[in-house]
Amino acid sequence: MTAAFYQNETKFYVAVDCIILGFDQKELNVLLYKRKFEPMMGQWSLMGGFIKAGESIEEAASRVLTDCTGIDNLFMEQVGAYGDITRDLGERVISVAYYSLVNMNDFSSETLEEYNAVWAKVSEVPQLIFDHNQMITDTLARLRRKAATRPVGFNLLPEKFTLPQLQNLYEAIYQTQLDKRNFRKKLNAMDILEKLDEKDKKGSKRGAFYYMFNKEKYDHLLEQGFYFSL
Amino acid sequence: MTAAFYQNETKFYVAVDCIILGFDQKELNVLLYKRKFEPMMGQWSLMGGFIKAGESIEEAASRVLTDCTGIDNLFMEQVGAYGDITRDLGERVISVAYYSLVNMNDFSSETLEEYNAVWAKVSEVPQLIFDHNQMITDTLARLRRKAATRPVGFNLLPEKFTLPQLQNLYEAIYQTQLDKRNFRKKLNAMDILEKLDEKDKKGSKRGAFYYMFNKEKYDHLLEQGFYFSL
DNA sequence: CCAAAAGTGTTCGAACTACACCCATGT
DNA sequence: ACATGGGTGTAGTTCGAACACTTTTGG
């Protein structure tokens, strides 16, 4: 047992909350849960959990993510710590928010029901408990910055996606319209996508070619001082 | 007394650590302290402190900043939460890092001695305790992003500063050389500086004109959709 | 045959880069 | 008089923005 160096100090409950973002071909969505315990039971909230004695913050966030999605190794990044005194109406709780980017197709409606979870368009998020709405706002700001300079957007799409899908995604992230030709020109110049022979026929009669993000190519270009930018 | 909703959960010590950055006409500097208590007493570290029961994280960071600089209302922004299990060698402590941008001239050598504090060039920071070196690294990355799009750099300079000083600052932040004429052209175009009649004669025989950041003008331009960018 | 989305190049202007000389003054 | 840093303008290039028509095919 180590000495109790800090015994005069106060201890706090520390939780993690997860902002799980998905994309449904038109808009960004966030996964919301009906809270299963007091206080505020039955209200909409983000999925969260208390940090346990033996785990780091990252581990806690990763555990919560896996527990409530059934998926491992999701893209995940810290948003920040939230610590207003009265932010939790139960007791004083400090929370560290993490956001994650997922492919909505990986969530069956059974999984969602099992967890009392629903996807909500980020433009139509209801009032959530505590400061969870603020966490979502902060996450979206962070995502906009991040997506502009790092290829994180691909986490929101299936492995195989079409260029119109990709463009819709960036339009959703930036809340703006992009020019089709300029968008494709840029991607073409970056040379980080793999064009497949296969077409997606769901979106149109003509069909759009599938592409895949080529991580090896991207990593290789990075080493040569290349910078992603969209 | 509110009900003890979460009594089965674990509580943690939560601290704040402050990365205080200054600029000395040539390079970014960070304020380091000799730690005054165990464990790791006498080692170099950032200034920090435990969060107390009655204060938010921000309030704690603000208190620590004021306590160890004697200055109120410093520019301050959260860097993130650090929570590896073994990051603190004493006991398990979660820490939230904040960085602050200060004017080094506001620190007398007496103040520094009083606190066992020294300025260290960010390029020559010694080994610090725990994950404090990492916190500084993360802060510098954050500052580079922030300084490019927000006028935060002025916090590192005296109220009155010269254009060569300002340029040196940005060169220090970005670790690159900037072209004098292009730099000035950009600033001129932004029209957020007030040119004074007074000259600073310390840097050269000829002297360089003092300028001030005009916050009113900047705020006004912001409303019109203007974006700062350097 | 037609509606609906996919795909494709060029032109223009703005913004960034590169670059060299004169100025003011303390010593 | 000279060394030192402060101050200024222009030309060339690159990058981003605007823009319209053809193709494919399921219904």
Coordinates of C-alpha atoms (C1' of nucleotides) in Angstrom, one line a residue:
Chain A
M1 CA 0.0 0.0 0.0
T2 CA 1.4 3.4 -0.9
A3 CA 1.3 6.2 1.6
A4 CA -1.8 8.4 1.7
F5 CA -0.2 11.5 0.4
Y6 CA -3.3 13.5 -0.3
Q7 CA -5.6 12.5 2.5
N8 CA -6.7 16.0 3.3
E9 CA -8.1 16.6 -0.2
T10 CA -11.6 15.9 -1.4
K11 CA -12.6 13.1 -3.7
F12 CA -15.1 13.2 -6.5
Y13 CA -17.2 10.9 -8.6
V14 CA -15.9 11.0 -12.1
A15 CA -17.9 9.8 -15.0
V16 CA -17.5 9.6 -18.8
D17 CA -20.2 10.5 -21.2
C18 CA -20.1 9.4 -24.9
I19 CA -21.3 11.4 -27.8
I20 CA -21.9 8.8 -30.4
L21 CA -22.3 10.3 -33.9
G22 CA -23.6 8.6 -37.0
F23 CA -24.6 9.6 -40.4
D24 CA -27.7 8.6 -42.3
Q25 CA -27.0 9.8 -45.9
K26 CA -28.4 13.2 -45.1
E27 CA -27.6 14.4 -41.6
L28 CA -25.5 13.8 -38.6
N29 CA -27.3 11.8 -35.8
V30 CA -26.5 11.3 -32.2
L31 CA -27.3 8.3 -30.1
L32 CA -29.6 9.1 -27.1
Y33 CA -30.6 6.9 -24.3
K34 CA -33.5 6.8 -21.8
R35 CA -31.8 7.1 -18.5
K36 CA -32.3 4.0 -16.4
F37 CA -31.6 5.2 -12.9
E38 CA -32.3 8.2 -10.6
P39 CA -32.0 11.1 -10.7
M40 CA -33.7 12.0 -13.9
M41 CA -34.7 8.4 -14.7
G42 CA -36.5 8.2 -17.9
Q43 CA -35.1 11.4 -19.4
W44 CA -33.1 11.5 -22.6
S45 CA -29.3 11.6 -22.1
L46 CA -26.0 10.5 -23.5
M47 CA -24.7 7.2 -22.5
G48 CA -22.3 7.4 -19.7
G49 CA -20.8 5.6 -16.8
F50 CA -18.7 6.1 -13.7
I51 CA -15.0 5.6 -13.9
K52 CA -14.0 2.6 -11.8
A53 CA -11.0 2.3 -9.5
G54 CA -8.9 0.2 -11.8
E55 CA -9.4 2.0 -15.1
S56 CA -8.1 5.1 -16.9
I57 CA -10.5 7.7 -18.3
E58 CA -9.9 6.3 -21.8
E59 CA -10.5 2.8 -20.7
A60 CA -13.8 3.8 -19.0
A61 CA -14.9 5.6 -22.2
S62 CA -13.9 2.7 -24.3
R63 CA -15.8 0.3 -22.0
V64 CA -18.9 2.4 -22.0
L65 CA -18.8 2.6 -25.8
T66 CA -18.4 -1.1 -26.2
D67 CA -21.1 -1.9 -23.7
C68 CA -23.6 0.2 -25.4
T69 CA -22.8 -0.5 -29.0
G70 CA -21.4 -4.0 -28.9
I71 CA -18.5 -2.7 -31.1
D72 CA -14.8 -2.6 -30.2
N73 CA -12.1 -0.1 -31.2
L74 CA -14.4 2.7 -32.3
F75 CA -12.8 6.0 -33.3
M76 CA -12.9 8.0 -30.1
E77 CA -11.5 11.3 -28.9
Q78 CA -11.8 13.3 -25.8
V79 CA -13.9 16.5 -25.9
G80 CA -13.1 17.8 -22.5
A81 CA -14.0 17.7 -18.8
Y82 CA -17.2 19.2 -17.4
G83 CA -17.2 20.2 -13.8
D84 CA -19.8 22.7 -12.8
I85 CA -20.8 22.2 -9.3
T86 CA -24.4 21.6 -9.9
R87 CA -24.2 20.0 -13.3
D88 CA -25.4 16.7 -12.0
L89 CA -28.6 17.0 -10.0
G90 CA -27.8 13.9 -7.9
E91 CA -24.5 14.6 -6.3
R92 CA -21.4 16.4 -7.4
V93 CA -20.0 14.5 -10.4
I94 CA -17.2 15.5 -12.8
S95 CA -17.6 14.2 -16.3
V96 CA -15.2 13.7 -19.1
A97 CA -16.9 13.7 -22.5
Y98 CA -15.7 11.6 -25.4
Y99 CA -17.1 11.5 -28.9
S100 CA -17.1 8.6 -31.2
L101 CA -17.8 8.3 -35.0
V102 CA -19.7 5.2 -36.0
N103 CA -21.3 3.7 -39.0
M104 CA -25.1 3.7 -38.3
N105 CA -25.6 0.5 -40.3
D106 CA -23.7 -1.4 -37.6
F107 CA -26.6 -0.8 -35.2
S108 CA -29.5 -3.1 -35.6
S109 CA -32.9 -1.9 -34.5
E110 CA -32.8 -4.8 -31.9
T111 CA -29.6 -3.4 -30.4
L112 CA -31.2 0.0 -30.2
E113 CA -34.3 -1.3 -28.5
E114 CA -32.4 -3.3 -26.1
Y115 CA -30.7 -0.2 -24.8
N116 CA -33.6 2.1 -25.1
A117 CA -31.5 4.0 -27.6
V118 CA -32.6 6.2 -30.5
W119 CA -30.8 8.1 -33.1
A120 CA -31.7 11.8 -33.1
K121 CA -30.8 14.2 -35.8
V122 CA -28.3 16.7 -34.3
S123 CA -30.6 19.5 -35.6
E124 CA -33.4 18.1 -33.6
V125 CA -31.9 16.9 -30.3
P126 CA -34.4 17.2 -27.5
Q127 CA -33.6 18.7 -24.1
L128 CA -31.2 16.3 -22.4
I129 CA -30.2 16.0 -18.8
F130 CA -27.6 18.1 -17.2
D131 CA -25.1 19.7 -19.6
H132 CA -25.4 17.0 -22.2
N133 CA -26.7 19.4 -24.9
Q134 CA -23.6 21.5 -24.3
M135 CA -21.4 18.5 -24.8
I136 CA -23.0 17.8 -28.1
T137 CA -22.5 21.4 -29.2
D138 CA -18.9 21.3 -28.2
T139 CA -18.4 17.9 -30.0
L140 CA -19.8 19.3 -33.3
A141 CA -17.5 22.2 -33.1
R142 CA -14.6 19.9 -32.5
L143 CA -15.6 17.6 -35.3
R144 CA -15.8 20.4 -37.8
R145 CA -12.2 21.4 -36.9
K146 CA -11.0 17.8 -37.0
A147 CA -12.7 16.7 -40.2
A148 CA -11.2 19.6 -42.1
T149 CA -7.7 18.4 -41.5
R150 CA -7.9 14.7 -40.7
P151 CA -9.6 11.9 -42.6
V152 CA -11.9 11.0 -39.7
G153 CA -15.1 11.4 -41.7
F154 CA -14.7 7.9 -43.1
N155 CA -15.5 6.5 -39.7
L156 CA -19.1 7.7 -40.3
L157 CA -19.5 5.8 -43.5
P158 CA -19.5 2.1 -44.5
E159 CA -16.2 0.7 -45.7
K160 CA -17.5 1.1 -49.2
F161 CA -19.1 4.4 -50.0
T162 CA -19.8 6.6 -53.0
L163 CA -18.6 10.1 -53.7
P164 CA -22.1 11.6 -53.4
Q165 CA -22.4 10.0 -50.0
L166 CA -19.0 11.4 -48.9
Q167 CA -20.0 14.8 -50.2
N168 CA -23.3 14.7 -48.3
L169 CA -21.4 13.8 -45.2
Y170 CA -19.1 16.9 -45.4
E171 CA -22.1 19.0 -46.2
A172 CA -23.7 17.8 -43.0
I173 CA -20.6 18.4 -41.0
Y174 CA -20.0 21.9 -42.2
Q175 CA -23.7 22.8 -42.7
T176 CA -23.0 24.1 -46.2
Q177 CA -23.4 23.2 -49.8
L178 CA -20.3 22.1 -51.7
D179 CA -19.7 22.1 -55.4
K180 CA -19.7 18.6 -56.8
R181 CA -16.9 19.2 -59.3
N182 CA -14.6 21.0 -56.9
F183 CA -15.2 18.4 -54.2
R184 CA -14.3 15.6 -56.5
K185 CA -11.3 17.4 -58.0
K186 CA -9.9 17.8 -54.5
L187 CA -10.3 14.2 -53.5
N188 CA -8.9 13.1 -56.8
A189 CA -5.8 15.3 -56.2
M190 CA -5.3 13.8 -52.8
D191 CA -5.2 10.3 -54.2
I192 CA -6.2 8.5 -51.0
L193 CA -9.3 6.7 -52.3
E194 CA -9.6 3.4 -54.0
K195 CA -12.2 3.3 -56.8
L196 CA -14.0 -0.1 -57.0
D197 CA -15.7 -1.6 -60.0
E198 CA -18.9 -2.1 -58.1
K199 CA -21.7 0.4 -58.1
D200 CA -24.2 1.4 -55.5
K201 CA -27.6 1.4 -57.2
K202 CA -29.7 2.4 -54.2
G203 CA -29.3 6.1 -54.7
S204 CA -30.0 6.4 -58.3
K205 CA -30.9 4.5 -61.5
R206 CA -27.5 5.1 -63.0
G207 CA -25.6 4.0 -59.8
A208 CA -22.5 5.5 -58.3
F209 CA -19.2 3.9 -58.0
Y210 CA -18.0 2.7 -54.7
Y211 CA -14.8 3.9 -53.2
M212 CA -12.7 2.9 -50.2
F213 CA -10.4 5.0 -48.1
N214 CA -6.9 3.7 -48.5
K215 CA -5.2 4.1 -45.2
E216 CA -1.8 2.7 -46.3
K217 CA -1.7 5.3 -49.1
Y218 CA -2.7 8.0 -46.7
D219 CA -0.1 7.1 -44.1
H220 CA 2.5 7.0 -46.8
L221 CA 1.6 10.4 -48.1
L222 CA 1.6 11.8 -44.5
E223 CA 5.2 10.8 -44.1
Q224 CA 6.0 12.8 -47.2
G225 CA 4.6 15.9 -45.6
F226 CA 1.2 15.7 -47.3
Y227 CA -1.8 17.2 -45.4
F228 CA -5.4 16.1 -45.7
S229 CA -7.7 19.0 -46.2
L230 CA -11.4 19.1 -47.2
Chain B
M1 CA -29.1 16.7 2.2
T2 CA -29.7 15.2 -1.2
A3 CA -30.0 11.5 -1.5
A4 CA -26.7 9.6 -2.0
F5 CA -27.6 8.3 -5.5
Y6 CA -24.2 7.1 -6.5
Q7 CA -22.9 5.6 -3.3
N8 CA -21.6 2.4 -4.9
E9 CA -19.3 4.2 -7.2
T10 CA -15.6 5.1 -6.6
K11 CA -14.4 8.7 -5.9
F12 CA -11.2 10.2 -7.1
Y13 CA -8.9 13.0 -6.3
V14 CA -9.2 15.5 -9.1
A15 CA -6.6 18.2 -9.6
V16 CA -5.9 21.0 -12.1
D17 CA -2.5 21.7 -13.6
C18 CA -1.7 25.0 -15.3
I19 CA 0.5 25.5 -18.3
I20 CA 1.4 29.1 -18.1
L21 CA 3.0 30.4 -21.3
G22 CA 4.9 33.6 -21.8
F23 CA 6.9 35.1 -24.6
D24 CA 10.3 36.8 -24.2
Q25 CA 10.8 38.5 -27.6
K26 CA 12.3 35.3 -29.1
E27 CA 10.7 32.2 -27.7
L28 CA 7.8 30.8 -25.9
N29 CA 8.5 30.1 -22.2
V30 CA 6.6 28.0 -19.7
L31 CA 6.5 28.6 -16.0
L32 CA 7.9 25.7 -13.9
Y33 CA 7.8 25.2 -10.2
K34 CA 9.8 23.2 -7.7
R35 CA 7.3 20.9 -6.2
K36 CA 6.8 21.6 -2.5
F37 CA 5.3 18.3 -1.2
E38 CA 5.7 14.6 -1.6
P39 CA 5.7 12.6 -3.7
M40 CA 8.4 14.0 -6.0
M41 CA 9.1 17.0 -3.8
G42 CA 11.8 19.2 -5.2
Q43 CA 11.2 18.1 -8.8
W44 CA 10.2 20.4 -11.6
S45 CA 6.5 20.5 -12.3
L46 CA 3.6 22.6 -13.5
M47 CA 1.7 24.5 -10.9
G48 CA -1.4 22.6 -9.9
G49 CA -3.8 22.0 -7.1
F50 CA -6.6 19.8 -6.0
I51 CA -10.1 20.7 -6.8
K52 CA -12.0 21.6 -3.6
A53 CA -15.5 20.5 -2.7
G54 CA -17.2 23.8 -3.4
E55 CA -15.6 24.8 -6.7
S56 CA -16.0 24.0 -10.3
I57 CA -13.0 22.8 -12.4
E58 CA -12.7 26.3 -14.0
E59 CA -12.8 28.0 -10.6
A60 CA -10.1 25.7 -9.3
A61 CA -7.9 26.5 -12.4
S62 CA -8.6 30.1 -12.0
R63 CA -7.7 30.0 -8.3
V64 CA -4.5 28.2 -8.9
L65 CA -3.6 30.7 -11.6
T66 CA -4.3 33.7 -9.4
D67 CA -2.5 32.1 -6.4
C68 CA 0.7 31.5 -8.3
T69 CA 0.8 34.6 -10.5
G70 CA -1.0 37.2 -8.4
I71 CA -2.9 38.2 -11.5
D72 CA -6.7 37.9 -12.0
N73 CA -8.7 37.1 -15.1
L74 CA -5.9 35.7 -17.2
F75 CA -6.7 34.1 -20.5
M76 CA -7.3 30.5 -19.8
E77 CA -8.6 27.5 -21.7
Q78 CA -9.0 23.8 -20.9
V79 CA -6.5 21.4 -22.6
G80 CA -8.1 18.2 -21.4
A81 CA -8.3 15.6 -18.7
Y82 CA -5.5 13.2 -17.9
G83 CA -6.4 10.1 -16.2
D84 CA -3.9 7.2 -16.6
I85 CA -4.0 5.1 -13.5
T86 CA -0.4 5.5 -12.6
R87 CA 0.1 9.0 -13.8
D88 CA 0.5 10.3 -10.2
L89 CA 3.0 8.3 -8.2
G90 CA 1.4 9.2 -5.0
E91 CA -2.2 8.0 -5.3
R92 CA -4.7 7.9 -8.1
V93 CA -5.3 11.4 -9.3
I94 CA -7.2 12.6 -12.3
S95 CA -6.0 16.0 -13.6
V96 CA -7.5 18.6 -15.8
A97 CA -5.0 20.7 -17.6
Y98 CA -5.6 24.4 -18.4
Y99 CA -3.2 26.6 -20.3
S100 CA -2.9 30.3 -19.8
L101 CA -1.2 33.0 -21.9
V102 CA 0.5 35.8 -19.9
N103 CA 2.7 38.7 -20.4
M104 CA 6.1 37.8 -18.9
N105 CA 6.7 41.4 -17.9
D106 CA 4.0 41.1 -15.3
F107 CA 6.2 38.7 -13.3
S108 CA 8.8 40.3 -11.1
S109 CA 11.8 38.3 -10.2
E110 CA 10.7 38.5 -6.6
T111 CA 7.4 36.9 -7.4
L112 CA 9.2 34.1 -9.2
E113 CA 11.6 33.5 -6.3
E114 CA 8.8 33.5 -3.8
Y115 CA 7.2 30.6 -5.6
N116 CA 10.3 28.8 -6.6
A117 CA 9.2 29.4 -10.1
V118 CA 11.4 29.8 -13.2
W119 CA 10.7 30.4 -16.9
A120 CA 11.9 27.7 -19.1
K121 CA 12.1 27.9 -22.9
V122 CA 9.6 25.5 -24.3
S123 CA 12.4 24.0 -26.4
E124 CA 14.4 23.3 -23.3
V125 CA 11.9 22.1 -20.8
P126 CA 13.6 19.6 -18.4
Q127 CA 12.0 16.3 -17.4
L128 CA 8.9 17.1 -15.3
I129 CA 7.0 15.0 -12.9
F130 CA 4.2 12.6 -14.1
D131 CA 2.7 13.5 -17.5
H132 CA 3.4 17.2 -17.3
N133 CA 5.7 17.2 -20.3
Q134 CA 2.9 15.6 -22.3
M135 CA 0.5 18.4 -21.1
I136 CA 2.9 21.0 -22.4
T137 CA 3.2 19.2 -25.8
D138 CA -0.6 19.0 -26.0
T139 CA -0.9 22.7 -25.1
L140 CA 1.5 23.8 -27.8
A141 CA -0.4 21.9 -30.4
R142 CA -3.6 23.5 -29.2
L143 CA -2.1 27.0 -29.1
R144 CA -0.9 26.6 -32.7
R145 CA -4.4 25.7 -33.8
K146 CA -6.0 28.4 -31.8
A147 CA -3.6 31.2 -32.6
A148 CA -4.2 30.7 -36.3
T149 CA -7.8 31.6 -36.1
R150 CA -8.3 33.6 -33.0
P151 CA -6.5 36.7 -31.7
V152 CA -5.2 35.0 -28.6
G153 CA -1.6 35.9 -29.3
F154 CA -2.0 39.4 -27.9
N155 CA -2.3 37.9 -24.4
L156 CA 1.4 37.0 -24.6
L157 CA 2.5 40.6 -25.4
P158 CA 2.3 43.8 -23.4
E159 CA -0.6 46.1 -24.2
K160 CA 1.6 48.1 -26.5
F161 CA 3.7 46.0 -28.8
T162 CA 5.6 46.5 -32.1
L163 CA 5.0 44.6 -35.3
P164 CA 8.5 43.0 -35.2
Q165 CA 7.5 41.7 -31.7
L166 CA 4.2 40.4 -33.0
Q167 CA 5.9 38.7 -35.9
N168 CA 8.5 37.1 -33.6
L169 CA 5.7 35.8 -31.5
Y170 CA 4.0 34.0 -34.4
E171 CA 7.3 32.7 -35.6
A172 CA 7.8 31.2 -32.2
I173 CA 4.3 29.7 -32.1
Y174 CA 4.5 28.2 -35.5
Q175 CA 8.2 27.5 -35.4
T176 CA 8.8 29.0 -38.8
Q177 CA 10.1 32.1 -40.5
L178 CA 7.5 34.6 -41.8
D179 CA 8.0 37.2 -44.5
K180 CA 8.0 40.7 -43.0
R181 CA 6.1 42.3 -45.8
N182 CA 3.5 39.6 -46.2
F183 CA 2.9 39.5 -42.5
R184 CA 2.4 43.2 -42.2
K185 CA 0.2 43.3 -45.3
K186 CA -2.1 40.7 -43.7
L187 CA -2.4 42.6 -40.5
N188 CA -3.0 45.8 -42.3
A189 CA -5.8 44.2 -44.2
M190 CA -7.5 42.9 -41.1
D191 CA -7.6 46.4 -39.6
I192 CA -7.7 45.3 -36.0
L193 CA -4.6 47.1 -34.7
E194 CA -4.3 50.7 -33.5
K195 CA -1.1 52.4 -34.5
L196 CA 0.4 54.7 -31.8
D197 CA 2.6 57.7 -32.3
E198 CA 5.0 56.3 -29.8
K199 CA 8.0 54.2 -30.7
D200 CA 9.9 51.4 -28.9
K201 CA 13.6 52.3 -29.1
K202 CA 14.8 49.2 -27.2
G203 CA 15.0 46.9 -30.2
S204 CA 16.8 49.2 -32.6
K205 CA 18.2 52.6 -33.2
R206 CA 15.5 53.6 -35.5
G207 CA 12.7 52.4 -33.2
A208 CA 9.5 50.6 -34.1
F209 CA 6.1 52.0 -33.7
Y210 CA 3.9 50.7 -31.0
Y211 CA 0.5 49.1 -31.8
M212 CA -2.4 48.0 -29.7
F213 CA -5.0 45.4 -30.4
N214 CA -8.4 47.0 -30.8
K215 CA -10.9 44.6 -29.3
E216 CA -13.9 46.7 -30.1
K217 CA -13.0 46.8 -33.8
Y218 CA -12.3 43.1 -33.8
D219 CA -15.7 42.3 -32.1
H220 CA -17.4 44.5 -34.6
L221 CA -15.8 42.9 -37.5
L222 CA -16.6 39.5 -36.1
E223 CA -20.3 40.3 -36.3
Q224 CA -19.9 41.1 -39.9
G225 CA -18.6 37.6 -40.6
F226 CA -14.9 38.5 -40.5
Y227 CA -12.5 35.8 -39.6
F228 CA -9.1 36.4 -38.0
S229 CA -6.4 34.4 -39.6
L230 CA -2.6 34.5 -39.3
Chain C
dC1 C1' -39.2 8.7 -73.2
dC2 C1' -38.4 11.0 -69.2
dA3 C1' -37.0 11.9 -64.5
dA4 C1' -33.3 11.7 -61.4
dA5 C1' -28.9 11.4 -59.9
dA6 C1' -23.8 10.7 -61.6
dG7 C1' -20.1 12.3 -63.7
dT8 C1' -16.9 15.6 -66.1
dG9 C1' -13.3 20.9 -67.5
dT10 C1' -12.6 25.5 -67.8
dT11 C1' -12.3 30.2 -66.6
dC12 C1' -11.7 34.0 -63.4
dG13 C1' -10.3 36.3 -59.4
dA14 C1' -8.3 36.3 -54.9
dA15 C1' -4.8 35.1 -52.0
dC16 C1' -0.3 33.7 -51.1
dT17 C1' 4.7 33.6 -52.1
dA18 C1' 8.9 35.4 -53.3
dC19 C1' 11.8 39.0 -53.5
dA20 C1' 15.3 43.9 -52.7
dC21 C1' 16.0 48.3 -51.4
dC22 C1' 15.7 52.7 -48.6
dC23 C1' 15.2 54.8 -43.9
dA24 C1' 16.2 56.4 -39.3
dT25 C1' 19.3 56.7 -35.7
dG26 C1' 22.7 55.6 -31.8
dT27 C1' 27.3 54.8 -31.5
Chain D
dA1 C1' 30.1 56.9 -41.5
dC2 C1' 28.3 52.7 -40.5
dA3 C1' 25.9 49.0 -38.5
dT4 C1' 21.4 47.6 -37.1
dG5 C1' 16.9 46.7 -37.4
dG6 C1' 12.4 49.1 -39.3
dG7 C1' 9.7 49.8 -43.0
dT8 C1' 7.7 49.5 -47.8
dG9 C1' 5.5 47.5 -53.2
dT10 C1' 5.1 44.5 -57.1
dA11 C1' 5.0 40.5 -60.1
dG12 C1' 4.1 35.6 -60.6
dT13 C1' 1.8 31.6 -59.2
dT14 C1' -1.3 28.8 -57.0
dC15 C1' -5.6 27.7 -55.2
dG16 C1' -10.3 28.1 -54.6
dA17 C1' -14.9 29.5 -56.5
dA18 C1' -18.2 29.7 -60.0
dC19 C1' -20.4 27.6 -63.5
dA20 C1' -23.6 23.8 -67.5
dC21 C1' -24.0 20.1 -70.0
dT22 C1' -23.9 14.9 -71.0
dT23 C1' -24.6 10.1 -69.4
dT24 C1' -27.0 6.3 -67.6
dT25 C1' -31.0 3.6 -66.6
dG26 C1' -35.2 2.2 -63.9
dG27 C1' -39.8 3.0 -64.2

